[in-house]
Amino acid sequence: DAVNQLFGRLDLTKEEWKKYALFDTSKNYTRNLIATDDETFTLLLVCWNSGKESPIHDHPCDGCWVRLCQGRVRETRYESNDQTDTLDVTSDMILEDDAPTFISDIQGYHKVGNPDPALPAVTLHLYCPPFQRCKIWMRDCSDNLNASSACMCYYSEYGVRLGDEKKCDDLFEIVNI
C-alpha cells in the first residue's frame, strides 16, 4: 500500500530520532509520542529494553506500520481460533532491517519484543487513526476470551519526559522473552 511504501522510503538517521528515544529500565518498553493530530494519525518511537516484550494486543484502528530504527525485534502474530477459543501462532519472525511491517486486526493480533539479551532496540510506529484503548492478552494464549482492556499512554511527548503525575503506571506485568 502507499503508506507502507512511503514509510519504507523514510531515510531516518539516529540524529533525527534520538531526541525521542527515552528509555526506562524499569519498564519493558516506553511509548514516546513524536507527533499526532488526534484524528488521523499518531507517530511513536518505542524503546525496547533488552529481553522484554509487549503483551499480545490488537489494533482497534486501520492498522499499525512498524519500522526498525535500531537493534532487532521479534514479532509474533496470532489469529483467533473460534473452535477452541484460543489464540494460535501464525508467524514468528525477527526484524533485522529497516523494511516496514504492517498489522491490522484483519490479519490478527501480535506481540513485539526485543530478543537481544544485552542491546536495546528502537522502532517507529504509525497508527492510523489514533486509538486510546486496546485489548491485551497476558502470557497465556489458551483463553481467547480472557482479554483485558488497556489504556494507551506515553512515557514522553515530543521529546520531553512526562512528569510522574502524568505518566501511567505499568499496565502489564513484566514478561521476559
Coordinates of C-alpha atoms in Angstrom, one line a residue:
D1 CA 0.0 0.0 0.0
A2 CA 1.0 3.6 -0.4
V3 CA 1.6 4.2 3.3
N4 CA 3.9 1.2 3.5
Q5 CA 5.9 2.4 0.5
L6 CA 6.2 5.9 2.0
F7 CA 7.2 4.5 5.4
G8 CA 9.8 2.3 3.7
R9 CA 11.3 5.2 1.9
L10 CA 11.9 7.2 5.0
D11 CA 15.6 8.0 5.4
L12 CA 15.9 8.4 9.1
T13 CA 19.2 8.9 10.8
K14 CA 19.8 8.3 14.5
E15 CA 20.4 12.0 14.9
E16 CA 16.8 12.6 13.8
W17 CA 15.1 10.3 16.2
K18 CA 17.4 10.1 19.2
K19 CA 15.8 13.1 21.0
Y20 CA 12.6 11.0 21.2
A21 CA 14.3 7.8 22.4
L22 CA 13.7 7.9 26.1
F23 CA 14.2 4.6 27.9
D24 CA 13.2 3.5 31.4
T25 CA 15.0 0.3 32.6
S26 CA 12.1 -0.5 35.0
K27 CA 9.7 -1.0 32.0
N28 CA 9.6 -3.5 29.2
Y29 CA 9.4 -0.6 26.8
T30 CA 8.5 3.1 26.6
R31 CA 6.0 4.7 24.2
N32 CA 7.3 8.1 23.1
L33 CA 5.0 10.4 21.2
I34 CA 6.6 12.1 18.2
A35 CA 3.5 13.6 16.5
T36 CA -0.3 13.3 16.3
D37 CA -3.3 15.2 15.1
D38 CA -5.5 13.1 17.4
E39 CA -7.8 12.4 14.4
T40 CA -5.9 10.7 11.6
F41 CA -2.5 9.5 12.9
T42 CA -0.1 9.0 15.8
L43 CA 3.6 8.5 15.3
L44 CA 5.5 6.9 18.2
L45 CA 9.1 5.9 18.9
V46 CA 9.0 2.7 21.0
C47 CA 12.2 2.0 23.0
W48 CA 12.6 -1.7 23.9
N49 CA 14.7 -2.9 26.8
S50 CA 16.8 -6.0 26.2
G51 CA 14.9 -9.2 26.6
K52 CA 11.5 -7.5 27.0
E53 CA 8.2 -7.6 25.0
S54 CA 4.7 -6.3 24.8
P55 CA 1.7 -8.4 25.7
I56 CA -0.3 -9.8 22.8
H57 CA -2.6 -7.0 21.6
D58 CA -5.0 -5.8 18.9
H59 CA -5.1 -2.6 16.9
P60 CA -8.6 -1.1 17.0
C61 CA -7.7 1.2 14.1
D62 CA -7.0 0.7 10.5
G63 CA -3.6 -0.7 11.4
C64 CA -0.1 -0.1 12.5
W65 CA 3.1 0.3 10.5
V66 CA 6.3 -0.6 12.2
R67 CA 9.9 0.2 11.1
L68 CA 13.0 -0.8 12.9
C69 CA 15.4 2.0 13.8
Q70 CA 18.0 0.2 15.9
G71 CA 18.7 -3.3 17.1
R72 CA 16.4 -6.3 16.3
V73 CA 12.8 -7.0 17.3
R74 CA 10.7 -10.2 17.2
E75 CA 7.1 -10.1 16.1
T76 CA 4.9 -13.0 16.8
R77 CA 1.5 -12.9 15.2
Y78 CA -1.7 -14.7 16.3
E79 CA -5.1 -15.5 15.0
S80 CA -8.3 -16.2 16.9
N81 CA -9.4 -19.8 16.7
D82 CA -13.1 -19.7 17.3
Q83 CA -13.4 -23.5 17.6
T84 CA -11.0 -23.8 20.5
D85 CA -11.3 -20.2 21.9
T86 CA -7.5 -19.9 21.7
L87 CA -5.0 -17.6 20.0
D88 CA -2.8 -19.6 17.6
V89 CA 0.6 -18.5 16.4
T90 CA 0.6 -17.8 12.7
S91 CA 4.1 -16.4 12.3
D92 CA 7.2 -15.6 14.4
M93 CA 9.9 -13.5 12.8
I94 CA 12.9 -11.4 13.7
L95 CA 13.0 -8.0 12.1
E96 CA 16.7 -7.0 11.4
D97 CA 16.4 -4.4 8.7
D98 CA 14.5 -1.2 8.2
A99 CA 11.8 -2.6 5.9
P100 CA 8.4 -1.7 7.4
T101 CA 5.9 -4.3 8.5
F102 CA 2.1 -3.8 8.9
I103 CA -0.5 -5.3 11.1
S104 CA -4.3 -4.8 11.4
D105 CA -6.9 -6.8 13.2
I106 CA -8.0 -8.4 9.9
Q107 CA -4.5 -10.1 9.9
G108 CA -4.7 -11.0 13.6
Y109 CA -3.0 -9.8 16.7
H110 CA 0.6 -9.6 17.7
K111 CA 3.3 -9.1 20.3
V112 CA 6.6 -7.3 19.7
G113 CA 9.7 -7.5 21.7
N114 CA 13.5 -7.2 21.8
P115 CA 15.1 -10.7 21.7
D116 CA 18.6 -9.4 22.3
P117 CA 19.8 -10.2 25.9
A118 CA 22.1 -7.1 26.1
L119 CA 21.3 -4.4 23.5
P120 CA 18.2 -2.1 23.4
A121 CA 16.0 -1.8 20.3
V122 CA 14.1 1.1 18.8
T123 CA 11.1 1.0 16.5
L124 CA 9.0 3.7 14.8
H125 CA 5.2 3.1 14.9
L126 CA 2.5 4.8 12.8
Y127 CA -1.1 4.3 13.9
C128 CA -4.0 5.4 11.6
P129 CA -6.2 6.6 13.1
P130 CA -5.0 7.0 16.8
F131 CA -6.7 4.9 19.4
Q132 CA -7.0 5.2 23.2
R133 CA -7.7 1.6 24.3
C134 CA -6.8 -1.8 23.0
K135 CA -7.3 -5.4 24.0
I136 CA -4.4 -7.3 25.5
W137 CA -3.8 -11.0 26.4
M138 CA -1.3 -11.8 29.1
R139 CA 1.1 -14.7 28.7
D140 CA -1.5 -17.5 28.2
C141 CA -2.9 -17.8 24.7
S142 CA -5.1 -20.7 25.7
D143 CA -8.1 -18.5 26.5
N144 CA -9.0 -16.2 23.7
L145 CA -11.9 -14.9 25.8
N146 CA -9.6 -13.7 28.6
A147 CA -8.6 -10.4 27.1
S148 CA -8.2 -7.3 29.2
S149 CA -8.6 -3.7 28.1
A150 CA -5.6 -1.3 28.4
C151 CA -5.3 2.4 28.0
M152 CA -2.7 3.8 25.7
C153 CA -0.3 6.1 27.5
Y154 CA 3.0 7.8 26.7
Y155 CA 6.3 7.9 28.6
S156 CA 7.2 11.1 26.8
E157 CA 5.6 13.6 24.4
Y158 CA 7.5 15.5 21.7
G159 CA 10.9 14.6 23.3
V160 CA 10.0 15.6 26.8
R161 CA 9.6 13.0 29.6
L162 CA 6.2 13.3 31.2
G163 CA 6.1 14.1 35.0
D164 CA 5.2 11.3 37.4
E165 CA 1.7 12.8 37.8
K166 CA 1.0 12.4 34.0
K167 CA 2.7 9.0 33.4
C168 CA 0.5 6.0 33.8
D169 CA 1.7 3.1 35.9
D170 CA 2.7 -0.1 34.2
L171 CA -0.4 -1.7 32.8
F172 CA 1.2 -5.1 32.4
E173 CA 3.3 -7.4 34.5
I174 CA 6.9 -7.8 33.2
V175 CA 7.2 -10.6 30.7
N176 CA 10.6 -11.9 29.8
I177 CA 11.2 -13.3 26.3

